[in-house]
mmCIF file of C-alpha atoms in Angstrom:
data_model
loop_
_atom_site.group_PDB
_atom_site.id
_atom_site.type_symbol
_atom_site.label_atom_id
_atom_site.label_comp_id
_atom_site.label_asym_id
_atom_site.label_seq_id
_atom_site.Cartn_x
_atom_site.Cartn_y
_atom_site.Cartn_z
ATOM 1 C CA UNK A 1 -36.287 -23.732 28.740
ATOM 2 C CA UNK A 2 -38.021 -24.200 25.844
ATOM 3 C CA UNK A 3 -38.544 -21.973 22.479
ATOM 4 C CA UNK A 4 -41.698 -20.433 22.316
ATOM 5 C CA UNK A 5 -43.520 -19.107 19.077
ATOM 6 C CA UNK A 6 -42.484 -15.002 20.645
ATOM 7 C CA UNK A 7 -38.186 -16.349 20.971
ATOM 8 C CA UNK A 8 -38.217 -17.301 17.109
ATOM 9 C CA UNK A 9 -38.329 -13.914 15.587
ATOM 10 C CA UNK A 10 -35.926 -12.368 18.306
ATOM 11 C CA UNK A 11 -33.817 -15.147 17.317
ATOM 12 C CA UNK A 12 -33.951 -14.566 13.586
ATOM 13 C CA UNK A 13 -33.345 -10.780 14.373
ATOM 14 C CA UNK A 14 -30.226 -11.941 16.581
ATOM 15 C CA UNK A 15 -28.955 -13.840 13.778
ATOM 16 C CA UNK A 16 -29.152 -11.248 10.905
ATOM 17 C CA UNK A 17 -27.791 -8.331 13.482
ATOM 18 C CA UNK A 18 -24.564 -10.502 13.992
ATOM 19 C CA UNK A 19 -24.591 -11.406 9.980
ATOM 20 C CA UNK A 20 -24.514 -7.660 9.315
ATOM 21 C CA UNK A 21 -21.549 -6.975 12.065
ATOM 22 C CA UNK A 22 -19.443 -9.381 10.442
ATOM 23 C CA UNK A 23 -19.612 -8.476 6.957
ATOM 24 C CA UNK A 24 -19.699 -5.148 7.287
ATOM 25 C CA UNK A 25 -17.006 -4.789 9.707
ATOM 26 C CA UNK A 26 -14.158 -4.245 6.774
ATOM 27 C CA UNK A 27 -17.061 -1.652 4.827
ATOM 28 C CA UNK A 28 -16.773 0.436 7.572
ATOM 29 C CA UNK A 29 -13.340 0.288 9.047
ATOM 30 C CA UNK A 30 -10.663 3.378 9.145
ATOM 31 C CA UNK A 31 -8.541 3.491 5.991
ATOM 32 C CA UNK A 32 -4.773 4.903 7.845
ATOM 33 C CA UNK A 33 -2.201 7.139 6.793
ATOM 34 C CA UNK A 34 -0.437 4.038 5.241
ATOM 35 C CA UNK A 35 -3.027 3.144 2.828
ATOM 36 C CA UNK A 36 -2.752 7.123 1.414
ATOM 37 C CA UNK A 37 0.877 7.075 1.629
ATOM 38 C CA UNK A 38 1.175 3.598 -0.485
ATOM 39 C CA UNK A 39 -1.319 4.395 -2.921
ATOM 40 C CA UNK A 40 0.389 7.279 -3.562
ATOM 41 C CA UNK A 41 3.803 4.999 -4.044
ATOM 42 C CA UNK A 42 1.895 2.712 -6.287
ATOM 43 C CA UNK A 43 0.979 5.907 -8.770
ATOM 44 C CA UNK A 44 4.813 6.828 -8.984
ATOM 45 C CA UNK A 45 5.518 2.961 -9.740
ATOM 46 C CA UNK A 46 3.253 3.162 -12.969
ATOM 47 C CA UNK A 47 4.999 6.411 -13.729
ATOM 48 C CA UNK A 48 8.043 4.850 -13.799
ATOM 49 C CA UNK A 49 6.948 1.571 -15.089
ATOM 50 C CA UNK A 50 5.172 3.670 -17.757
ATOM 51 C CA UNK A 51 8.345 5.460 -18.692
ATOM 52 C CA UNK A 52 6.615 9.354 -18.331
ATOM 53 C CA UNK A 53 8.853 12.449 -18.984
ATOM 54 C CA UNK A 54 8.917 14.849 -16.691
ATOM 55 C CA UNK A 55 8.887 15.109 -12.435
ATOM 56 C CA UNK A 56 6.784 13.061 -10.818
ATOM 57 C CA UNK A 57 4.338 15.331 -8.553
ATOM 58 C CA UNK A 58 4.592 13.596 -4.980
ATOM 59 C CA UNK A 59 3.161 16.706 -3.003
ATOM 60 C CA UNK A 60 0.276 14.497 -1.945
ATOM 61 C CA UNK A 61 3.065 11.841 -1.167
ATOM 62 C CA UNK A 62 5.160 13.997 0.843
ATOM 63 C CA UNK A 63 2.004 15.544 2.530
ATOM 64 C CA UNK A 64 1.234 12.491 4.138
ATOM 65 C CA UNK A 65 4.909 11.138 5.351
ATOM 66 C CA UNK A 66 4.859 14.436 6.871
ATOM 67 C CA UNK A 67 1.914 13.543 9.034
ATOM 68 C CA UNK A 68 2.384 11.191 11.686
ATOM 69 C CA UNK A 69 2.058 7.739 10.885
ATOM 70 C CA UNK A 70 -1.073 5.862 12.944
ATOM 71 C CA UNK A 71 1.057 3.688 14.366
ATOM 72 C CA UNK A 72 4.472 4.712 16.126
ATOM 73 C CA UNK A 73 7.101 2.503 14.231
ATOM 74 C CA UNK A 74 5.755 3.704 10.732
ATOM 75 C CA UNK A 75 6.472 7.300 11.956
ATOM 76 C CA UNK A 76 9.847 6.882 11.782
ATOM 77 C CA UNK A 77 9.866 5.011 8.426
ATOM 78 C CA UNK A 78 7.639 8.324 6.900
ATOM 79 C CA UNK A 79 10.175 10.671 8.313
ATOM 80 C CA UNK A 80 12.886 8.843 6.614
ATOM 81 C CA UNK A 81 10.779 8.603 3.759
ATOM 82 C CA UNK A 82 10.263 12.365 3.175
ATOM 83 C CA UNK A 83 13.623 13.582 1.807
ATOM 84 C CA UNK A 84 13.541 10.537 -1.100
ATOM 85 C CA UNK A 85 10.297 11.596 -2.254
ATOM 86 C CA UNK A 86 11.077 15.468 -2.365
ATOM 87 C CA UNK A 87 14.107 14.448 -4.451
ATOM 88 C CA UNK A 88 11.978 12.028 -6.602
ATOM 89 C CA UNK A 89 9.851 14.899 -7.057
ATOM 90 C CA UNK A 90 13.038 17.361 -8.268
ATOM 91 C CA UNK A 91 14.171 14.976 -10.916
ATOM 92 C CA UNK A 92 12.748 14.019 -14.407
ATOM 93 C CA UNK A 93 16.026 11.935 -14.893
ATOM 94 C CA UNK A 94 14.516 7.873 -15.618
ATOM 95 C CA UNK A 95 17.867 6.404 -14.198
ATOM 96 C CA UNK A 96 17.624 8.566 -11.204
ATOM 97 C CA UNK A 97 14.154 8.170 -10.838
ATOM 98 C CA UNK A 98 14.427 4.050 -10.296
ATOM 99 C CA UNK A 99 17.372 4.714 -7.821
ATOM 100 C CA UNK A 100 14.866 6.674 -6.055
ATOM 101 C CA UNK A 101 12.230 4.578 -5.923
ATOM 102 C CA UNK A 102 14.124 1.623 -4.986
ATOM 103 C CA UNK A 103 14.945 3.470 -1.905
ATOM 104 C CA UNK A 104 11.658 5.018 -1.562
ATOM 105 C CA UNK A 105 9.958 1.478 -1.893
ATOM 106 C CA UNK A 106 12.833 -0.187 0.640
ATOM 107 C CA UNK A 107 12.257 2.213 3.294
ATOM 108 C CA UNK A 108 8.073 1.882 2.857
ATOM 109 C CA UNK A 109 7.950 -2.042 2.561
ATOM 110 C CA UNK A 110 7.355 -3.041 5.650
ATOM 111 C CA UNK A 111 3.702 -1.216 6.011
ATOM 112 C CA UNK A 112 2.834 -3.436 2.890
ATOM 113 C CA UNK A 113 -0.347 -5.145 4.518
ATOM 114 C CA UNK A 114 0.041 -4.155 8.130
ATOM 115 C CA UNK A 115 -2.361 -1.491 8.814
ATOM 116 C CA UNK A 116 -2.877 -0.711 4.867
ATOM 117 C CA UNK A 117 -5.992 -1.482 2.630
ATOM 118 C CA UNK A 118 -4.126 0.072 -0.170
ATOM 119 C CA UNK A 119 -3.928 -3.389 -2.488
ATOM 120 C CA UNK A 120 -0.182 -2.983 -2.614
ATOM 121 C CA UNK A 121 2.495 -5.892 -3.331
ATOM 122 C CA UNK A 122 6.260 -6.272 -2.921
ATOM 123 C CA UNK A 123 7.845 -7.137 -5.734
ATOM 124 C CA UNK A 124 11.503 -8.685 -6.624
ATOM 125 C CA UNK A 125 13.493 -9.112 -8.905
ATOM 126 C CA UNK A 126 16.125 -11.650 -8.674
ATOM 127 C CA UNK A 127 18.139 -10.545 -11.836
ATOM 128 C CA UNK A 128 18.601 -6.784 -10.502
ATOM 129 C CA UNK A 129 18.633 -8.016 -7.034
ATOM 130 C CA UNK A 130 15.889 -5.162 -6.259
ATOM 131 C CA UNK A 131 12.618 -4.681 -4.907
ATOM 132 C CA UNK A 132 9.436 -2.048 -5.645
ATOM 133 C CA UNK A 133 6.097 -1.705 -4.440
ATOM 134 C CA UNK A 134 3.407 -1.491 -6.548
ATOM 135 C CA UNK A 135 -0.739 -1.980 -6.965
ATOM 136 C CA UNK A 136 -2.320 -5.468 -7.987
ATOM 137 C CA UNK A 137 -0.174 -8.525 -8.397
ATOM 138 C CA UNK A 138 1.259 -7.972 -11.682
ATOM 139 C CA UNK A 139 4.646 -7.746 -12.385
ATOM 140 C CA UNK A 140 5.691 -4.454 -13.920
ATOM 141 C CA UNK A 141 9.751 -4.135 -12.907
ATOM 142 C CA UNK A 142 9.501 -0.492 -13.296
ATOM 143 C CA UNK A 143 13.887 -0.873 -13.463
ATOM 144 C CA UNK A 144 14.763 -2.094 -16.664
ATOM 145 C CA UNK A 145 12.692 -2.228 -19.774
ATOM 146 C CA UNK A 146 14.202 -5.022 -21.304
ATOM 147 C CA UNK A 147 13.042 -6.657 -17.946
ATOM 148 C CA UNK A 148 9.249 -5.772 -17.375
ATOM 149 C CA UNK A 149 8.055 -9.098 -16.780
ATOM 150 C CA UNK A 150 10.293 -10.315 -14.320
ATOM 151 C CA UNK A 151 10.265 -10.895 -11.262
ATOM 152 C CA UNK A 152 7.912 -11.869 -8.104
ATOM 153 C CA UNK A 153 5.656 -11.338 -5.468
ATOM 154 C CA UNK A 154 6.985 -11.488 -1.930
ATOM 155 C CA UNK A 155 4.973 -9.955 -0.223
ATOM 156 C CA UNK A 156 1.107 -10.019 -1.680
ATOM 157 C CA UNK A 157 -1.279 -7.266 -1.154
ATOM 158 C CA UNK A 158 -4.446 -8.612 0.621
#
């Protein structure tokens, strides 16, 4: 069959309709529970990392681990989740803060870049043998402040 002068602009419209489904397909797509719940982790890193005074307020935190994840093994992981992040949110010791958020970042690192668009890492640190989540790909060990630069990524946000 051949092209005729009336198939060309269908064609072109074809073309650009398929050109705006595929770039637009990540503009448009459903930001889930974990991309709220690991932003949210990423603000109480750079509190941390930042050395504030004070409690840390994780009601928005603990809002959404109390929601059901939207997929069924993250549920569990949020439920497990909640109890750290309440405490977190009792303490405005530094020392017992990090503890916390070690545990807080073990239980939530395996969402990291799943179903999440929330541009968080997982970070290690081979000298203190711990890991944190955090924003971006810098390091920022939020666990010792002689320490700040070190570590890596091991898991990079996408």
């Amino acid at each position: 069959m051949r092209n005729t002068i009336e198939d060309k602009p269908m064609k072109k419209l074809h073309y650009l309709f398929l050109i705006l489904i595929l770039t637009t397909g990540n503009l448009f797509s459903h930001e889930g529970k974990e991309t709220f719940v690991l932003r949210e982790v990423a603000k109480i890193h750079s509190s941390i990392y930042s050395e504030i005074p004070g409690n840390i307020d994780v009601q928005k935190l603990v809002q959404y681990l109390r929601e059901n994840a939207d997929h069924k093994k993250d549920t569990e992981k949020f439920r497990r989740a909640v109890p750290i992040a309440e405490e977190l949110g009792k303490t405005s010791d530094l020392s017992k803060k990090r503890d916390l958020f070690e545990r807080l970042s073990k239980e939530l690192e395996s969402i990291v870049g799943h179903h999440d668009k929330s541009g968080v890492s997982v970070f290690y640190c081979p000298m203190l043998k711990k890991k944190w989540l955090a924003s971006g790909k810098e390091i920022r060990n939020p666990y010792d402040p002689k320490m700040k630069n070190c570590g890596e990524i091991i898991h990079e946000a996408k």
